[in-house]
Amino acid sequence: MRIICTGNPEFGVASAIARRWPDTQFVSRTNWNYDLTQKNYQMKLAEKVITYDVFINCSALYAYSQTTLLDVVYKTALKNLNELHIVSIGSTTDRTTKGSDWQYQQEKKALRSTSNALGLKSIWSGGPKVSYVTVGTLDNNQHKHPNRRCMSLDECVDAIEYIIKMPKHLCINELSIDPLQVKWPMEE
């Protein structure tokens, strides 16, 4: 299985993906000099992605660029009749709204909505598989939330692996995972 992923393989979820699948090709500003907030670089990446089996849309790009990248890659794969599986990484913050000018939550809501729309289109009309995995606070952000239980980066990659190893005729449309914040009696 050939995997291409956005993000820097030395940081965050991308680093855990690099450990799990060392042959993964990574695309970011740091290793390819691709500014994926720019449409021309999104198009260049989309043309490259269609030669792979799985595209992991991992970078938390600002200004809704992770969502526009998903759209560009999806449409390029559809046009080329590519059997690509697209997995976008979101955040469980997409379920909430705060009175704030911080756009991260709204950007993740847009990514979730677009993933679901394109995924349903493919289910009923044909096209690349689209999955959305949303996770709660990861351990690489523990310093921002010292009193919060966090999910490990490897557990996030376990979820991605579960999604992409589904039989070809099945698609996990959305998977949402949060670490429990309280201990229950059945926990060890």
Tab-separated table of C-alpha atoms in Angstrom:
chain	number	residue	atom	x	y	z
A	1	MET	CA	0.000	0.000	0.000
A	2	ARG	CA	1.470	3.317	-1.108
A	3	ILE	CA	0.739	6.209	1.268
A	4	ILE	CA	1.260	9.936	0.824
A	5	CYS	CA	0.639	12.302	3.710
A	6	THR	CA	0.697	16.022	4.362
A	7	GLY	CA	2.688	17.198	7.327
A	8	ASN	CA	6.199	17.141	8.653
A	9	PRO	CA	7.269	13.580	9.583
A	10	GLU	CA	9.176	14.927	12.583
A	11	PHE	CA	6.105	16.354	14.350
A	12	GLY	CA	2.684	15.348	15.610
A	13	VAL	CA	0.538	12.700	13.968
A	14	ALA	CA	2.803	12.726	10.907
A	15	SER	CA	5.709	11.525	13.069
A	16	ALA	CA	3.674	8.528	14.270
A	17	ILE	CA	2.642	7.781	10.681
A	18	ALA	CA	6.319	7.877	9.663
A	19	ARG	CA	7.170	5.363	12.387
A	20	ARG	CA	4.309	3.038	11.435
A	21	TRP	CA	4.790	3.231	7.672
A	22	PRO	CA	8.403	4.312	6.977
A	23	ASP	CA	7.876	4.312	3.199
A	24	THR	CA	5.222	7.032	3.427
A	25	GLN	CA	5.888	10.067	1.252
A	26	PHE	CA	5.418	13.325	3.204
A	27	VAL	CA	4.599	16.675	1.657
A	28	SER	CA	4.973	19.966	3.509
A	29	ARG	CA	6.684	23.307	3.437
A	30	THR	CA	9.682	21.865	5.258
A	31	ASN	CA	10.486	18.895	3.049
A	32	TRP	CA	9.077	19.815	-0.397
A	33	ASN	CA	8.744	23.565	-0.033
A	34	TYR	CA	5.031	23.170	-0.830
A	35	ASP	CA	2.863	25.851	0.745
A	36	LEU	CA	-0.373	23.877	0.826
A	37	THR	CA	-2.382	26.982	1.646
A	38	GLN	CA	-1.756	28.014	-1.972
A	39	LYS	CA	-3.999	26.653	-4.758
A	40	ASN	CA	-1.130	26.021	-7.190
A	41	TYR	CA	0.655	23.770	-4.665
A	42	GLN	CA	-2.612	22.016	-3.839
A	43	MET	CA	-3.026	21.231	-7.548
A	44	LYS	CA	0.571	19.980	-7.836
A	45	LEU	CA	0.038	17.723	-4.833
A	46	ALA	CA	-3.278	16.419	-6.195
A	47	GLU	CA	-1.566	15.326	-9.426
A	48	LYS	CA	1.050	13.447	-7.401
A	49	VAL	CA	-1.480	11.934	-4.973
A	50	ILE	CA	-3.314	10.021	-7.715
A	51	THR	CA	-0.292	7.731	-8.091
A	52	TYR	CA	-0.806	6.503	-4.495
A	53	ASP	CA	-3.348	4.247	-2.774
A	54	VAL	CA	-3.943	6.354	0.346
A	55	PHE	CA	-3.782	10.090	0.944
A	56	ILE	CA	-3.700	11.183	4.594
A	57	ASN	CA	-4.762	14.822	4.846
A	58	CYS	CA	-2.968	15.428	8.125
A	59	SER	CA	-1.753	19.028	8.221
A	60	ALA	CA	-3.755	21.465	10.309
A	61	LEU	CA	-3.599	24.153	7.645
A	62	TYR	CA	-5.116	27.534	8.465
A	63	ALA	CA	-7.718	29.542	6.522
A	64	TYR	CA	-9.732	26.432	5.583
A	65	SER	CA	-6.855	25.178	3.412
A	66	GLN	CA	-7.103	21.595	4.728
A	67	THR	CA	-10.698	21.550	3.430
A	68	THR	CA	-9.849	23.073	0.059
A	69	LEU	CA	-6.964	20.608	-0.280
A	70	LEU	CA	-9.406	17.741	0.322
A	71	ASP	CA	-11.693	19.112	-2.389
A	72	VAL	CA	-8.874	19.522	-4.937
A	73	VAL	CA	-7.466	16.031	-4.288
A	74	TYR	CA	-10.928	14.428	-4.407
A	75	LYS	CA	-11.875	16.085	-7.705
A	76	THR	CA	-8.520	15.206	-9.286
A	77	ALA	CA	-8.844	11.559	-8.225
A	78	LEU	CA	-12.461	11.449	-9.457
A	79	LYS	CA	-11.502	12.941	-12.832
A	80	ASN	CA	-8.701	10.386	-13.217
A	81	LEU	CA	-10.871	7.447	-12.053
A	82	ASN	CA	-8.351	6.788	-9.299
A	83	GLU	CA	-9.264	4.342	-6.506
A	84	LEU	CA	-7.675	6.552	-3.894
A	85	HIS	CA	-8.658	6.386	-0.220
A	86	ILE	CA	-8.566	9.845	1.376
A	87	VAL	CA	-8.343	10.081	5.163
A	88	SER	CA	-8.672	13.552	6.665
A	89	ILE	CA	-7.575	14.157	10.248
A	90	GLY	CA	-9.862	16.458	12.171
A	91	SER	CA	-10.422	17.368	15.786
A	92	THR	CA	-13.277	16.648	18.188
A	93	THR	CA	-13.404	20.396	18.746
A	94	ASP	CA	-15.549	20.383	15.573
A	95	ARG	CA	-18.498	19.428	17.811
A	96	THR	CA	-18.461	22.662	19.784
A	97	THR	CA	-18.848	26.356	19.206
A	98	LYS	CA	-17.394	29.039	21.425
A	99	GLY	CA	-17.879	32.758	21.210
A	100	SER	CA	-14.455	33.382	19.737
A	101	ASP	CA	-12.655	34.710	16.712
A	102	TRP	CA	-10.401	31.631	16.733
A	103	GLN	CA	-11.300	29.834	13.492
A	104	TYR	CA	-9.840	26.390	14.260
A	105	GLN	CA	-13.185	24.911	15.357
A	106	GLN	CA	-14.983	26.303	12.331
A	107	GLU	CA	-12.238	25.069	10.009
A	108	LYS	CA	-12.547	21.542	11.427
A	109	LYS	CA	-16.352	21.708	11.070
A	110	ALA	CA	-15.884	22.586	7.407
A	111	LEU	CA	-13.435	19.686	6.968
A	112	ARG	CA	-15.891	17.287	8.603
A	113	SER	CA	-18.819	18.490	6.507
A	114	THR	CA	-16.855	18.351	3.254
A	115	SER	CA	-15.485	14.882	4.088
A	116	ASN	CA	-18.993	13.609	4.761
A	117	ALA	CA	-20.426	15.188	1.603
A	118	LEU	CA	-17.701	13.841	-0.695
A	119	GLY	CA	-17.755	10.453	1.022
A	120	LEU	CA	-21.509	10.081	0.524
A	121	LYS	CA	-21.156	11.174	-3.099
A	122	SER	CA	-18.654	8.370	-3.689
A	123	ILE	CA	-20.754	5.801	-1.841
A	124	TRP	CA	-23.763	6.471	-4.050
A	125	SER	CA	-22.139	7.610	-7.312
A	126	GLY	CA	-18.630	6.150	-7.309
A	127	GLY	CA	-15.346	7.858	-6.661
A	128	PRO	CA	-12.498	7.795	-4.161
A	129	LYS	CA	-13.246	6.596	-0.638
A	130	VAL	CA	-13.304	9.437	1.873
A	131	SER	CA	-12.943	8.950	5.625
A	132	TYR	CA	-12.793	11.476	8.415
A	133	VAL	CA	-11.120	10.655	11.711
A	134	THR	CA	-11.469	13.100	14.534
A	135	VAL	CA	-9.510	12.807	17.733
A	136	GLY	CA	-9.453	14.517	21.104
A	137	THR	CA	-6.369	16.003	22.680
A	138	LEU	CA	-3.216	14.167	21.680
A	139	ASP	CA	-0.244	13.645	23.978
A	140	ASN	CA	1.942	15.983	21.934
A	141	ASN	CA	-0.305	18.781	23.246
A	142	GLN	CA	-0.294	17.627	26.872
A	143	HIS	CA	1.652	20.749	27.854
A	144	LYS	CA	-1.313	22.911	26.779
A	145	HIS	CA	-3.728	20.816	28.868
A	146	PRO	CA	-1.731	19.481	31.845
A	147	ASN	CA	-4.786	18.168	33.703
A	148	ARG	CA	-6.378	16.454	30.721
A	149	ARG	CA	-6.062	12.780	29.825
A	150	CYS	CA	-4.682	12.582	26.311
A	151	MET	CA	-4.601	10.079	23.492
A	152	SER	CA	-1.218	8.928	22.202
A	153	LEU	CA	-0.112	9.688	18.675
A	154	ASP	CA	0.212	5.938	18.106
A	155	GLU	CA	-3.428	5.422	19.135
A	156	CYS	CA	-4.413	7.992	16.518
A	157	VAL	CA	-2.439	6.066	13.896
A	158	ASP	CA	-4.107	2.839	15.090
A	159	ALA	CA	-7.432	4.438	14.126
A	160	ILE	CA	-6.079	5.465	10.708
A	161	GLU	CA	-4.788	1.941	10.147
A	162	TYR	CA	-8.178	0.487	11.101
A	163	ILE	CA	-9.857	2.756	8.540
A	164	ILE	CA	-7.518	2.010	5.637
A	165	LYS	CA	-7.472	-1.744	6.286
A	166	MET	CA	-11.241	-2.058	5.846
A	167	PRO	CA	-12.228	-4.376	2.995
A	168	LYS	CA	-12.289	-2.601	-0.361
A	169	HIS	CA	-16.096	-2.694	-0.535
A	170	LEU	CA	-16.533	-0.936	2.857
A	171	CYS	CA	-15.788	2.619	3.916
A	172	ILE	CA	-15.643	4.047	7.409
A	173	ASN	CA	-17.119	7.459	6.757
A	174	GLU	CA	-16.323	8.967	10.132
A	175	LEU	CA	-14.597	7.863	13.298
A	176	SER	CA	-14.545	10.069	16.401
A	177	ILE	CA	-12.335	9.202	19.377
A	178	ASP	CA	-11.881	10.952	22.715
A	179	PRO	CA	-9.859	9.879	25.754
A	180	LEU	CA	-12.078	9.394	28.797
A	181	GLN	CA	-11.552	12.195	31.292
A	182	VAL	CA	-12.804	10.322	34.350
A	183	LYS	CA	-11.947	6.875	35.651
A	184	TRP	CA	-14.726	4.344	35.702
A	185	PRO	CA	-14.780	1.318	37.996
A	186	MET	CA	-14.013	-1.055	35.115
A	187	GLU	CA	-10.791	0.735	34.213
A	188	GLU	CA	-7.547	-0.779	35.452
